Coordinates of C-alpha atoms in Angstrom, one line a residue:
Chain A
M24 CA 33.6 -48.4 14.6
C25 CA 30.1 -47.0 15.1
A26 CA 29.7 -43.6 13.3
R27 CA 29.2 -40.6 15.5
S28 CA 29.4 -37.8 12.9
Y29 CA 26.6 -36.8 10.6
V30 CA 27.2 -34.2 7.9
K31 CA 24.1 -32.9 6.1
E32 CA 24.6 -33.3 2.4
R33 CA 22.5 -30.5 0.9
P34 CA 23.0 -27.0 2.2
L35 CA 20.0 -25.1 3.4
K36 CA 19.3 -22.1 1.3
L37 CA 18.1 -18.8 2.9
E38 CA 17.2 -15.9 0.6
L39 CA 18.3 -12.7 2.1
S40 CA 17.1 -9.2 1.4
G41 CA 20.6 -7.8 1.1
F42 CA 19.6 -4.8 3.2
D43 CA 21.2 -3.8 6.5
N44 CA 19.1 -6.3 8.5
S45 CA 20.6 -8.6 11.2
V46 CA 20.6 -12.4 10.6
E47 CA 20.4 -14.6 13.7
I48 CA 20.4 -18.2 14.8
D49 CA 18.2 -19.5 17.6
I50 CA 18.8 -22.9 19.2
F51 CA 16.1 -25.0 20.8
C52 CA 17.1 -28.2 22.6
Y53 CA 14.6 -30.9 23.5
N54 CA 14.6 -33.9 25.9
K55 CA 17.1 -32.4 28.3
I56 CA 20.0 -32.5 25.9
D57 CA 23.0 -30.3 25.8
V58 CA 24.8 -29.0 22.7
G59 CA 27.9 -27.0 21.8
I60 CA 27.8 -25.2 18.4
V61 CA 30.7 -23.4 16.8
Y62 CA 30.6 -21.5 13.5
G63 CA 32.3 -18.9 11.4
D64 CA 36.0 -18.0 10.9
E65 CA 36.1 -16.6 14.4
S66 CA 34.7 -19.8 15.9
I67 CA 31.8 -18.3 17.7
S68 CA 30.3 -20.8 20.2
I69 CA 26.7 -21.1 21.4
G70 CA 24.6 -23.6 23.3
C71 CA 21.0 -24.5 24.1
R72 CA 18.5 -21.7 24.7
E73 CA 20.9 -19.2 23.1
E74 CA 20.4 -16.9 20.2
N75 CA 23.2 -15.2 18.4
P76 CA 23.7 -12.8 15.5
I77 CA 25.4 -14.4 12.5
G78 CA 25.9 -11.2 10.7
N79 CA 24.4 -8.6 8.5
S80 CA 22.2 -9.5 5.6
K81 CA 24.2 -7.3 3.2
E82 CA 27.5 -8.9 4.1
L83 CA 26.2 -12.5 4.3
K84 CA 24.5 -12.5 0.9
G85 CA 26.4 -14.9 -1.4
T86 CA 28.3 -16.6 1.4
T87 CA 28.0 -20.0 3.0
I88 CA 28.4 -20.7 6.7
T89 CA 29.0 -24.1 8.2
F90 CA 27.6 -24.9 11.7
C91 CA 29.5 -27.5 13.6
C92 CA 27.5 -29.0 16.4
T93 CA 28.3 -31.6 19.1
V94 CA 25.4 -33.0 21.2
N95 CA 24.6 -35.5 23.9
N96 CA 21.9 -36.3 26.5
P97 CA 23.0 -37.3 30.0
F98 CA 19.4 -38.4 30.6
E99 CA 19.7 -41.0 27.9
R100 CA 16.8 -39.7 25.9
E101 CA 16.4 -39.1 22.2
I102 CA 18.5 -36.3 20.7
K103 CA 16.6 -33.5 19.1
V104 CA 17.8 -29.9 18.3
K105 CA 16.0 -27.3 16.3
H106 CA 18.0 -24.4 14.7
I107 CA 16.2 -21.4 13.3
I108 CA 18.1 -19.1 11.1
R109 CA 16.3 -15.9 10.3
E110 CA 16.7 -12.5 8.9
K111 CA 15.0 -9.9 11.0
G112 CA 11.9 -8.8 9.0
G113 CA 12.8 -11.4 6.3
N114 CA 12.9 -15.1 5.6
T115 CA 13.4 -18.0 8.0
K116 CA 15.0 -21.4 7.6
T117 CA 14.7 -24.2 10.2
Y118 CA 17.0 -27.3 10.5
T119 CA 16.0 -29.9 13.0
F120 CA 18.6 -32.6 13.8
P121 CA 18.2 -35.5 13.3
G122 CA 14.7 -35.1 11.6
D123 CA 16.0 -33.1 8.6
Y124 CA 19.3 -34.9 8.3
D125 CA 19.8 -36.3 4.8
G126 CA 23.4 -37.7 4.7
T127 CA 25.1 -41.0 5.2
P128 CA 25.5 -42.9 7.4
Q129 CA 21.9 -43.0 8.6
F130 CA 21.5 -41.4 12.1
E131 CA 21.3 -44.0 14.9
N132 CA 21.5 -42.8 18.4
D133 CA 18.5 -43.3 20.6
N134 CA 20.4 -43.4 23.9
G135 CA 21.7 -39.9 23.9
K136 CA 25.4 -40.6 23.4
T137 CA 27.7 -37.9 22.2
C138 CA 27.6 -37.3 18.4
Y139 CA 28.7 -34.6 16.0
Y140 CA 26.6 -33.1 13.2
E141 CA 27.2 -30.4 10.7
F142 CA 25.1 -28.4 8.3
Q143 CA 25.6 -25.5 5.9
V144 CA 23.5 -22.5 5.2
K145 CA 23.9 -20.9 1.9
F146 CA 22.8 -17.2 2.0
E147 CA 21.4 -16.2 -1.4
Chain B
M61 CA 21.6 -63.5 64.8
K62 CA 21.6 -66.8 62.9
K63 CA 20.5 -68.7 66.1
L64 CA 17.7 -66.2 66.6
I65 CA 16.5 -66.7 63.0
L66 CA 16.7 -70.5 63.4
V67 CA 14.4 -70.3 66.5
I68 CA 11.9 -67.8 65.0
L69 CA 11.6 -69.3 61.6
P70 CA 9.8 -72.6 62.5
V71 CA 7.4 -70.6 64.7
I72 CA 6.6 -68.3 61.9
F73 CA 6.1 -71.2 59.5
C74 CA 3.3 -72.5 61.8
F75 CA 1.3 -69.4 61.3
T76 CA 2.1 -68.4 57.8
S77 CA 1.2 -69.2 54.3
I78 CA 3.7 -69.1 51.5
Y79 CA 3.4 -66.7 48.7
A80 CA 5.1 -66.2 45.4
E81 CA 4.1 -62.5 45.5
E82 CA 6.0 -59.6 46.8
K83 CA 3.5 -58.6 49.5
A84 CA 0.9 -60.5 51.4
F85 CA -1.6 -57.7 51.3
N86 CA -1.7 -54.0 50.4
L87 CA -1.4 -51.4 53.1
E88 CA -2.7 -48.0 52.2
N89 CA 0.4 -46.0 52.4
L90 CA 0.7 -42.2 52.4
E91 CA 2.4 -41.8 49.1
A92 CA 0.4 -40.0 46.4
P93 CA -1.8 -42.6 44.7
S94 CA -0.7 -43.8 41.3
T95 CA -2.8 -41.1 39.7
P96 CA -5.4 -38.8 41.3
S97 CA -8.1 -39.4 38.7
A98 CA -8.0 -43.2 39.4
Y99 CA -8.0 -42.6 43.1
I100 CA -11.1 -40.4 43.1
L101 CA -13.0 -43.2 41.2
G102 CA -11.8 -45.8 43.6
L103 CA -10.0 -47.7 40.8
N104 CA -6.8 -49.6 41.3
I105 CA -5.1 -49.5 37.9
G106 CA -1.7 -51.0 37.8
D107 CA -0.6 -50.0 34.4
I108 CA -1.2 -46.3 33.8
D109 CA -0.5 -45.0 30.3
T110 CA 2.1 -42.2 30.4
P111 CA 2.8 -41.0 26.9
K112 CA 6.1 -39.3 26.5
T113 CA 5.7 -37.7 23.1
I114 CA 2.9 -36.1 21.1
D115 CA 2.9 -39.1 18.8
D116 CA 2.5 -41.5 21.8
L117 CA -0.3 -39.3 23.2
E118 CA -2.1 -39.4 19.9
A119 CA -1.7 -43.1 19.6
S120 CA -3.0 -43.7 23.2
I121 CA -6.1 -41.5 22.6
L122 CA -6.9 -43.2 19.3
A123 CA -6.4 -46.7 20.6
N124 CA -8.4 -46.3 23.9
Y125 CA -11.0 -43.6 23.3
F126 CA -12.1 -44.3 19.8
D127 CA -13.8 -47.4 18.4
E128 CA -14.6 -47.2 14.7
E129 CA -14.3 -43.4 14.8
K130 CA -16.8 -43.1 17.7
F131 CA -15.8 -41.7 21.1
V132 CA -16.0 -44.4 23.8
I133 CA -15.2 -44.5 27.5
P134 CA -12.8 -47.3 28.2
N135 CA -13.2 -49.5 31.2
E136 CA -10.5 -49.3 34.0
Y137 CA -8.1 -47.2 32.0
A138 CA -6.0 -44.2 33.1
I139 CA -3.8 -41.9 31.2
E140 CA -1.5 -39.4 32.8
I141 CA 0.1 -36.6 30.7
N142 CA 2.9 -34.4 31.8
P143 CA 2.8 -31.5 29.4
Y144 CA 6.4 -30.5 30.0
R145 CA 7.5 -34.0 29.1
V146 CA 5.2 -34.4 26.1
S147 CA 6.5 -31.1 24.7
G148 CA 10.0 -32.6 24.7
Q149 CA 11.2 -30.5 27.7
P150 CA 12.3 -27.6 25.4
N151 CA 15.3 -25.8 26.7
F152 CA 15.7 -27.7 29.9
D153 CA 18.1 -26.0 32.2
Y154 CA 20.5 -28.1 34.2
K155 CA 20.7 -25.5 36.9
A156 CA 17.0 -25.6 37.3
Y157 CA 17.3 -29.4 37.7
I158 CA 19.8 -29.0 40.5
D159 CA 18.0 -26.2 42.3
D160 CA 14.7 -26.8 44.2
T161 CA 12.7 -23.8 43.0
V162 CA 8.9 -23.8 43.4
I163 CA 8.0 -22.4 40.0
N164 CA 10.3 -24.8 38.1
N165 CA 9.0 -27.7 40.2
L166 CA 5.4 -26.8 39.7
W167 CA 5.7 -26.6 35.9
Q168 CA 8.1 -29.5 35.3
N169 CA 6.1 -31.9 37.5
F170 CA 2.6 -30.8 36.6
S171 CA 0.5 -33.6 35.2
V172 CA -3.1 -34.1 34.1
S173 CA -4.7 -37.5 34.4
I174 CA -7.9 -39.0 33.2
A175 CA -9.3 -42.3 34.4
S176 CA -12.4 -44.0 33.3
T177 CA -14.6 -47.0 34.1
T178 CA -17.8 -48.4 32.7
E179 CA -18.6 -50.1 36.0
Y180 CA -19.1 -47.3 38.5
P181 CA -21.7 -48.6 41.1
I182 CA -24.9 -46.6 41.4
G183 CA -27.0 -49.0 43.5
D184 CA -29.2 -52.0 43.0
S185 CA -26.2 -53.8 41.5
T186 CA -26.3 -51.5 38.5
F187 CA -23.3 -49.7 37.0
C188 CA -22.7 -46.7 34.8
K189 CA -19.9 -44.9 33.1
A190 CA -17.6 -42.5 35.0
L191 CA -14.7 -40.3 34.4
G192 CA -12.1 -39.0 36.8
I193 CA -10.0 -36.0 36.1
G194 CA -7.0 -35.2 38.2
F195 CA -4.1 -32.8 38.5
R196 CA -1.0 -33.0 40.5
S197 CA 2.4 -31.4 40.9
T198 CA 5.3 -31.0 43.2
L199 CA 6.1 -27.8 45.1
L200 CA 9.3 -29.0 46.7
R201 CA 11.4 -32.0 45.6
G202 CA 14.2 -31.9 48.1
K203 CA 17.7 -30.6 48.0
L204 CA 20.9 -32.1 46.9
D205 CA 24.0 -32.6 49.1
D206 CA 26.3 -29.6 48.7
K207 CA 29.0 -32.0 47.5
D208 CA 26.6 -33.7 45.0
K209 CA 25.5 -30.3 43.8
V210 CA 29.1 -29.1 43.2
D211 CA 30.0 -32.4 41.5
L212 CA 27.0 -32.3 39.2
E213 CA 27.5 -28.7 38.3
M214 CA 31.2 -29.4 37.5
L215 CA 30.2 -32.4 35.4
F216 CA 27.5 -30.5 33.5
D217 CA 30.0 -27.7 32.9
A218 CA 32.8 -30.0 31.8
N219 CA 30.4 -31.9 29.5
R220 CA 29.3 -28.7 27.8
K221 CA 32.9 -27.5 27.4
L222 CA 34.0 -30.8 25.7
L223 CA 31.0 -30.6 23.4
T224 CA 31.9 -27.1 22.4
F225 CA 35.6 -28.0 22.0
N226 CA 34.7 -30.8 19.6
S227 CA 32.7 -28.4 17.5
F228 CA 35.6 -26.0 17.6
L229 CA 37.9 -28.8 16.4
M230 CA 35.6 -29.5 13.4
N231 CA 35.1 -25.9 12.6
S232 CA 38.9 -25.3 12.6
Y233 CA 39.3 -28.4 10.5
N234 CA 37.0 -26.9 7.8
I235 CA 38.8 -23.6 7.9
Y236 CA 42.3 -25.2 7.8
L237 CA 41.3 -27.4 4.8
K238 CA 40.1 -24.4 2.9
S239 CA 43.2 -22.3 3.8
I240 CA 45.6 -24.8 2.3
N241 CA 43.6 -25.5 -0.8
N242 CA 42.5 -29.0 0.1
P243 CA 45.6 -31.1 -0.6
L244 CA 43.7 -34.3 0.1
Q245 CA 41.9 -34.5 -3.1
K246 CA 42.4 -37.5 -5.4
D247 CA 46.0 -38.5 -5.4
T248 CA 46.9 -39.9 -8.8
Y249 CA 49.8 -39.5 -11.2
Q250 CA 49.3 -39.1 -14.9
D251 CA 52.0 -39.8 -17.4
K252 CA 51.6 -39.9 -21.2
T253 CA 54.7 -41.5 -22.8
S254 CA 55.4 -42.6 -26.3
H255 CA 57.2 -45.9 -26.5
K256 CA 58.8 -47.7 -29.5
A257 CA 58.0 -51.0 -28.0
I258 CA 56.7 -52.2 -24.7
I259 CA 56.6 -55.8 -23.6
L260 CA 53.8 -56.7 -21.2
K261 CA 54.6 -59.9 -19.3
D262 CA 52.3 -61.9 -17.0
I263 CA 49.3 -60.0 -18.0
T264 CA 46.1 -59.9 -16.0
Y265 CA 43.1 -58.8 -18.0
T266 CA 40.8 -56.9 -15.7
T267 CA 38.2 -55.3 -17.9
A268 CA 36.4 -55.7 -21.2
S269 CA 38.4 -58.7 -22.3
K270 CA 37.0 -60.4 -25.3
Y271 CA 37.9 -63.7 -26.7
E272 CA 36.8 -65.0 -30.1
A273 CA 37.3 -68.8 -30.0
T274 CA 36.6 -69.6 -33.6
T275 CA 39.4 -67.5 -35.2
D276 CA 42.0 -67.9 -32.5
V277 CA 42.1 -64.2 -32.4
F278 CA 42.4 -62.5 -29.1
I279 CA 40.9 -59.0 -29.1
L280 CA 41.4 -56.6 -26.2
K281 CA 39.6 -53.3 -26.3
D282 CA 40.0 -50.3 -23.9
T283 CA 41.6 -52.7 -21.4
T284 CA 43.4 -52.1 -18.1
F285 CA 46.5 -54.2 -17.6
T286 CA 48.2 -54.8 -14.3
I287 CA 51.9 -55.4 -14.6
A288 CA 54.8 -55.6 -12.2
N289 CA 56.4 -52.2 -12.5
H290 CA 53.2 -50.1 -12.5
K291 CA 50.0 -50.3 -10.6
A292 CA 47.9 -49.9 -13.7
I293 CA 48.3 -49.2 -17.4
T294 CA 45.2 -48.2 -19.3
L295 CA 45.0 -48.5 -23.0
K296 CA 42.3 -46.1 -24.2
D297 CA 40.7 -46.2 -27.6
T298 CA 42.9 -49.0 -28.6
T299 CA 42.0 -52.4 -29.9
L300 CA 44.7 -55.1 -29.8
K301 CA 44.2 -57.9 -32.2
I302 CA 46.4 -60.8 -31.3
V303 CA 46.6 -64.1 -33.1
T304 CA 47.2 -66.9 -30.7
K305 CA 47.9 -70.6 -31.1
N306 CA 45.7 -73.3 -29.7
K307 CA 43.3 -70.8 -28.2
V308 CA 45.8 -70.0 -25.4
S309 CA 45.7 -66.6 -23.8
P310 CA 48.9 -64.8 -24.5
K311 CA 51.3 -64.4 -21.6
V312 CA 53.4 -61.8 -23.5
I313 CA 52.2 -58.9 -25.6
I314 CA 54.5 -56.7 -27.5
L315 CA 53.2 -53.2 -28.3
K316 CA 54.9 -51.3 -31.0
D317 CA 54.8 -47.6 -31.6
T318 CA 52.2 -47.2 -28.9
T319 CA 51.3 -44.4 -26.6
L320 CA 50.5 -45.6 -23.2
T321 CA 48.6 -43.6 -20.6
I322 CA 50.0 -44.7 -17.2
A323 CA 47.9 -43.9 -14.2
T324 CA 49.5 -44.8 -10.9
E325 CA 48.8 -44.0 -7.3
I326 CA 51.3 -42.1 -5.3
D327 CA 52.3 -43.0 -1.8
S328 CA 50.6 -40.1 0.0
T329 CA 51.5 -41.0 3.5
Q330 CA 53.9 -38.1 4.1
K331 CA 51.4 -35.7 2.6
Y332 CA 48.8 -36.8 5.1
I333 CA 51.1 -36.7 8.0
D334 CA 52.1 -33.2 7.1
F335 CA 48.5 -32.2 6.8
I336 CA 47.5 -33.7 10.2
N337 CA 50.5 -32.2 11.9
G338 CA 49.7 -28.8 10.3
Y339 CA 46.2 -29.0 11.6
R340 CA 47.4 -29.9 15.1
T341 CA 49.7 -26.9 15.1
D342 CA 46.9 -24.7 13.8
I343 CA 44.6 -25.9 16.6
V344 CA 47.1 -25.3 19.3
A345 CA 47.7 -21.7 17.9
K346 CA 44.0 -20.9 17.8
S347 CA 42.8 -22.7 20.9
G348 CA 44.3 -20.1 23.3
S349 CA 41.7 -17.5 22.5
F350 CA 39.0 -20.1 22.3
F351 CA 39.8 -21.4 25.8
E352 CA 39.9 -17.9 27.1
V353 CA 36.5 -16.8 25.6
N354 CA 34.8 -20.0 26.9
N355 CA 36.4 -20.0 30.4
F356 CA 38.3 -23.3 30.2
S357 CA 40.3 -24.2 33.3
A358 CA 44.0 -25.1 32.9
S359 CA 43.3 -28.7 33.5
M360 CA 40.4 -28.7 30.9
K361 CA 42.7 -27.1 28.3
A362 CA 45.3 -29.8 28.9
E363 CA 42.7 -32.5 28.8
C364 CA 41.3 -31.3 25.5
L365 CA 44.7 -30.9 23.7
K366 CA 45.8 -34.3 25.1
K367 CA 42.7 -36.0 23.7
L368 CA 43.3 -34.4 20.3
D369 CA 47.0 -35.5 20.4
D370 CA 46.0 -39.0 21.2
I371 CA 43.5 -39.2 18.4
I372 CA 45.9 -37.7 15.8
N373 CA 48.7 -40.1 16.9
Q374 CA 46.3 -43.0 16.6
I375 CA 45.4 -42.0 13.1
I376 CA 49.1 -41.7 12.1
Q377 CA 49.9 -45.0 13.6
S378 CA 47.0 -46.8 11.9
K379 CA 48.2 -45.3 8.5
N380 CA 44.6 -45.2 7.5
Y381 CA 43.8 -41.7 6.2
K382 CA 40.3 -42.1 4.9
N383 CA 37.8 -39.6 6.4
I384 CA 40.3 -37.9 8.9
K385 CA 37.6 -35.4 10.0
G386 CA 35.1 -38.1 10.7
K387 CA 37.7 -40.1 12.7
I388 CA 38.6 -37.1 14.8
A389 CA 34.9 -36.4 15.6
D390 CA 34.0 -40.0 16.3
N391 CA 36.9 -40.6 18.6
F392 CA 36.5 -37.3 20.4
C393 CA 32.8 -38.0 20.9
K394 CA 33.7 -41.4 22.4
G395 CA 36.2 -39.7 24.7
I396 CA 33.4 -37.3 25.9
D397 CA 31.2 -40.2 26.7
K398 CA 33.9 -41.7 28.8
S399 CA 35.1 -38.7 30.6
T400 CA 31.9 -36.7 31.4
L401 CA 28.7 -38.3 30.0
I402 CA 28.9 -41.7 31.7
P403 CA 30.0 -40.2 35.1
L404 CA 27.2 -37.6 34.7
Q405 CA 24.6 -40.4 34.1
K406 CA 25.9 -42.3 37.1
R407 CA 25.6 -39.2 39.3
L408 CA 22.1 -38.5 38.1
D409 CA 21.0 -42.0 38.9
K410 CA 22.4 -41.6 42.4
D411 CA 20.9 -38.2 42.8
K412 CA 17.4 -39.7 42.5
L413 CA 17.9 -41.3 45.8
T414 CA 19.9 -38.7 47.7
R415 CA 17.7 -35.7 47.8
Y416 CA 16.9 -34.6 51.3
G417 CA 14.9 -31.9 53.1
W418 CA 11.3 -31.1 52.3
K419 CA 9.4 -32.8 49.5
W420 CA 5.9 -31.6 48.9
D421 CA 3.2 -32.9 46.5
L422 CA -0.2 -31.5 45.7
D423 CA -3.1 -33.4 44.2
F424 CA -6.6 -32.6 43.1
A425 CA -9.2 -34.8 41.5
S426 CA -12.9 -34.8 40.6
A427 CA -15.2 -37.6 39.5
Y428 CA -18.0 -37.3 36.9
V429 CA -20.6 -40.0 36.6
F430 CA -23.1 -40.5 33.7
P431 CA -26.0 -42.4 35.3
S432 CA -28.0 -42.6 32.0
N433 CA -24.8 -43.4 30.2
S434 CA -25.3 -40.3 28.1
F435 CA -22.9 -37.3 28.1
D436 CA -25.9 -34.9 28.4
E437 CA -26.5 -35.9 32.0
S438 CA -23.5 -35.9 34.4
I439 CA -23.2 -35.6 38.1
T440 CA -20.1 -35.0 40.3
P441 CA -20.4 -37.4 43.1
K442 CA -17.2 -36.3 44.8
F443 CA -14.0 -34.3 44.5
G444 CA -11.0 -33.8 46.7
F445 CA -7.5 -32.6 47.2
W446 CA -4.7 -34.0 49.2
T447 CA -1.1 -33.2 50.0
N448 CA 2.0 -35.1 51.3
L449 CA 4.8 -33.3 53.0
T450 CA 7.9 -35.4 53.5
W451 CA 11.1 -34.6 55.3
S452 CA 14.4 -36.4 55.6
H453 CA 17.6 -35.4 57.3
K454 CA 20.8 -34.8 55.3
K455 CA 22.7 -37.5 57.1
Y456 CA 19.8 -40.1 57.4
K457 CA 18.2 -40.0 53.9
D458 CA 16.9 -43.6 54.4
L459 CA 14.5 -42.3 57.1
N460 CA 11.5 -40.3 55.8
L461 CA 8.9 -38.6 57.9
T462 CA 5.6 -37.8 56.0
L463 CA 2.5 -35.8 56.9
L464 CA -0.7 -36.3 54.9
G465 CA -3.7 -34.1 54.6
R466 CA -6.7 -35.1 52.6
Y467 CA -10.2 -33.6 52.0
I468 CA -12.9 -35.4 50.0
F469 CA -16.2 -33.6 49.4
N470 CA -19.2 -35.9 48.7
N471 CA -22.3 -34.8 46.8
E472 CA -25.0 -36.0 49.2
D473 CA -27.7 -35.6 46.5
F474 CA -25.9 -38.2 44.4
Y475 CA -25.6 -40.7 47.1
H476 CA -29.3 -40.2 48.2
D477 CA -30.5 -40.7 44.6
Y478 CA -28.1 -43.3 43.3
S479 CA -26.8 -45.4 46.1
D480 CA -28.1 -48.1 48.5
L481 CA -26.5 -46.4 51.5
D482 CA -28.5 -45.5 54.6
D483 CA -28.8 -41.8 55.3
D484 CA -26.5 -42.1 58.4
K485 CA -23.8 -43.6 56.2
I486 CA -23.7 -40.7 53.9
Y487 CA -21.2 -38.0 54.7
D488 CA -20.8 -34.4 53.4
S489 CA -17.1 -34.6 53.6
I490 CA -14.2 -36.7 54.8
T491 CA -11.1 -35.1 56.2
E492 CA -8.0 -37.1 57.0
F493 CA -4.8 -36.2 58.7
G494 CA -2.0 -38.6 59.3
G495 CA 1.7 -39.3 59.4
Q496 CA 4.2 -42.0 58.4
I497 CA 7.6 -42.9 59.5
A498 CA 9.4 -45.0 56.8
Y499 CA 12.8 -46.5 56.8
S500 CA 14.4 -48.4 54.0
E501 CA 17.8 -49.7 53.5
K502 CA 19.2 -52.7 51.6
K503 CA 18.0 -55.5 54.1
L504 CA 15.5 -53.9 56.3
S505 CA 12.6 -51.6 55.7
F506 CA 9.7 -50.7 57.9
E507 CA 6.7 -48.3 57.9
I508 CA 4.6 -47.0 60.7
E509 CA 1.5 -45.1 59.7
Y510 CA -1.3 -43.3 61.6
I511 CA -4.3 -41.6 60.0
N512 CA -7.2 -40.0 61.7
R513 CA -10.4 -39.6 59.7
F514 CA -13.2 -37.1 60.4
C515 CA -16.5 -37.7 58.6
E516 CA -18.9 -34.7 58.6
S517 CA -22.6 -34.7 58.0
D518 CA -25.6 -33.9 60.1
F519 CA -23.5 -35.7 62.7
S520 CA -19.8 -36.2 63.0
F521 CA -17.9 -39.4 63.0
S522 CA -14.2 -40.0 63.8
D523 CA -12.1 -43.0 63.0
E524 CA -8.5 -44.0 62.9
K525 CA -6.1 -46.4 61.2
Y526 CA -2.7 -47.4 62.4
T527 CA -0.4 -49.9 60.8
F528 CA 3.1 -51.3 61.2
S529 CA 4.8 -53.1 58.4
M530 CA 8.3 -54.5 58.2
N531 CA 10.2 -56.4 55.6
Y532 CA 13.5 -58.2 56.1
N533 CA 15.3 -59.5 53.0
F534 CA 17.2 -62.7 54.0
R535 CA 18.2 -63.2 50.4
D536 CA 17.1 -61.8 47.1
N537 CA 14.3 -64.4 46.9
I538 CA 13.3 -64.8 50.6
V539 CA 11.6 -61.9 52.4
L540 CA 10.2 -62.0 55.9
T541 CA 7.2 -59.7 56.1
C542 CA 5.4 -58.6 59.2
N543 CA 2.2 -56.5 59.2
F544 CA 0.2 -55.4 62.2
G545 CA -2.4 -52.7 62.8
K546 CA -6.0 -51.6 62.6
D547 CA -7.7 -50.5 59.4
F548 CA -10.5 -47.9 59.1
D549 CA -14.0 -48.9 60.0
D550 CA -15.6 -48.8 56.6
P551 CA -17.9 -45.7 56.6
N552 CA -20.3 -47.8 54.5
S553 CA -20.3 -50.9 56.6
S554 CA -19.3 -49.7 60.1
E555 CA -17.4 -52.9 60.6
G556 CA -14.0 -52.5 62.0
N557 CA -11.1 -54.8 61.2
F558 CA -7.9 -55.7 62.7
I559 CA -5.0 -56.6 60.5
S560 CA -1.9 -58.6 61.4
G561 CA 0.2 -61.2 59.9
F562 CA 3.6 -62.7 59.3
S563 CA 4.6 -64.2 56.0
I564 CA 7.6 -65.5 54.2
N565 CA 7.7 -64.5 50.6
Y566 CA 9.4 -66.9 48.3
G567 CA 10.4 -65.7 44.9
I568 CA 11.7 -67.9 42.1
G569 CA 14.8 -65.7 42.0
V570 CA 16.4 -63.7 39.3
V571 CA 17.8 -65.6 36.3
N572 CA 21.5 -64.8 36.0
S573 CA 23.1 -64.3 32.7
E574 CA 25.6 -67.0 33.7
D575 CA 22.7 -69.5 33.9
L576 CA 21.6 -68.6 30.4
N577 CA 25.1 -68.9 29.0
Q578 CA 25.8 -72.2 30.5
E579 CA 26.1 -75.1 28.1
P580 CA 23.4 -77.7 28.7
N581 CA 25.7 -80.5 29.8
K582 CA 27.3 -78.3 32.4
K583 CA 24.0 -77.4 34.1

C-alpha cells in the first residue's frame, strides 16, 4: 500500500524566554490546499489561514507538543503548508511541509491526494 | 436527417478541399486574445510561457532573456505571469472561489504579459526589436447554480471536517499510547535457567559457525540455535568444542552443566487486540466534545466513527499489527479521497463549464519599439485597451452573448517616420464595437459576429466585419465546417474581402488504449 503518513523524525526546537509571553502557531496554505490540524491534550483544531495560541511561554518551557495534520488539494496541485511557531517578542520556528520533512518514507504526492503528517516542537 | 446528409455531402465535396487540420482558416473571434502583449505587437504566438512557480519563472527568464549572461530580446516569444498563481495562491479561500466578488476576481485573475519580436516592421523591408507589455484581469467570472453552490460548499465543508477528524484520531492515538505506558514496545520473553544436561537435536546453525576441517573439531562460538521447542536459544560467551567423526556436522549436541539464555517471542495478538479496542473506546468517549466543537452533523459523526470501525476491524482481521498508527492514517486518508476529495474534484471540473450570468474581462497593452535596436531609443507606436462582456442564461449555458469594446491609440509620428504608409492610411485611433452570439454543444456549434470599426484621423473612416461560422461533428474525426462573412477592409490596403467556404475536416482519429493493447496477430 502506498504510504500516506509522514512523521518528522527530529523535533523542532524553539527556545522560549520563560516569561509570561504568549506562544502562537500560524498556518499558511499554498496552491489552494486545505488542512486540518489538531494538537495538544485538548485536541485543539485549526485550519488554513488560522492562527492560534498554543500557550504561555512559562508553562510551555520544557514541554513537547505534537502537531497532527491532514491535508489534501481538491485542485490536484502540489501540497505545501507553512507552520510558523513563535513566541510574541521572542524566537520563531518555521516548519514547511513537505520541504522540511526528514523522515521515512520519502514524501511522494504531487497530485494533491489526502495525506497525514506530524511534527513535534520541543520548547526549551 | 441521414438522407439529407447523403444529398448534401457530394455537393459539398465538389467545392471543398480536405484538411487534416481542425479549422480551414481563423476567424477573429471576440474572446480576449491569447495575451494582450502579443496582440498589441500583432504577433500570433501559439505557445505562451505561463510559469506557475517562482522557480519556473526564474528558469523561463534565464532561458529566454539571457544569452551568455547578456540580456537579449527573444524573437516571437511571450510570457504571461499571474502573480497570485506564482506566489502559490497563499491562503486561498474556497468561499472566495465560489463567490463572484470583484476584488477577489481582479486579484486572482490579474496577469502581466511581455511579448517580444526582433522582426517588427519599420518600413523599407527593415525590421527592429519590439516589446509588448500587457495587463489583464477579470471583473466578473459568472455565478454558479444555487444547487452547484450548495453542493460545493457542502463538499468543501465535509472534506475539511474529515481532514480534521483524521488529525484528531492521530492526536488521540498519541495521547492514548502515552497514557497506557506504551505496551507495544518490543515483545520478548527472557529466561535464564540452569540445566544439568540439555540435548539439542536437529540443530540449525545460524550464526558464527566455525568448522575446522583438519582436526575434525567442530567449534561453535556465541551461536544461536533453533530447536523444535523454542524459537531461539542463544549461547553467549560460550565456545563448544565438539569432536566429530569423518568431518560430519553433529546432529546431536549434549550440553552438560550449562546455563542457557532462552529468548522467545510471545504471541502478542491478544495484547494488540486489547490495545486497539481500548483506543476505539477512548476515541468514542472523546469524540463527542470534538464533534460538538467542530459542528459535525449527526450523519458526519456516524460516517467518521463507521470509517474508524472498519479500519480497526480490518487491522484485527489481517492480524498484522506493525505500524498500527500509520495503517489507520493511511486508510482514513484513502477513505477521505473516496468520499469527498474525488467528488469535489469532479464537481470543480464541471463548475468550469457551468458558470452563468455576467463575465467581464479587461485588457490593456502597450508596444515599445527600438528602431536603432538600442534600449536608449524607444518609441511607443500604439497602445490600447479592450473589454469583453459576456452573458449567458442560467438555463441555457451553452448559448453565450458577448459584447466587445476596443480602443487602439496609434502614434502618428511613429508611422510618419518609420512606415511606408500613405498619410491617408494613418489613423490617430481605432475604436471597435461589436457583438457575438455563440452556441456550442456536443455536436453542433456556431458563432455569429459583428464588429464595427471607426478609424479617426484628420478624416473619419468606418468599416465593418460580419461572420458566421458553424461546425457539425459527424463523428470524432469528421467535422463539417461552414464559414461565411465579410472581413475588415484592411486600413493599410483598403481592399475589402469576402470570406466564405465549406470544408470537411478529416482527422486521423484518437488512438484508443484498446488499439495499443491489442496483440499484433489480432489487429
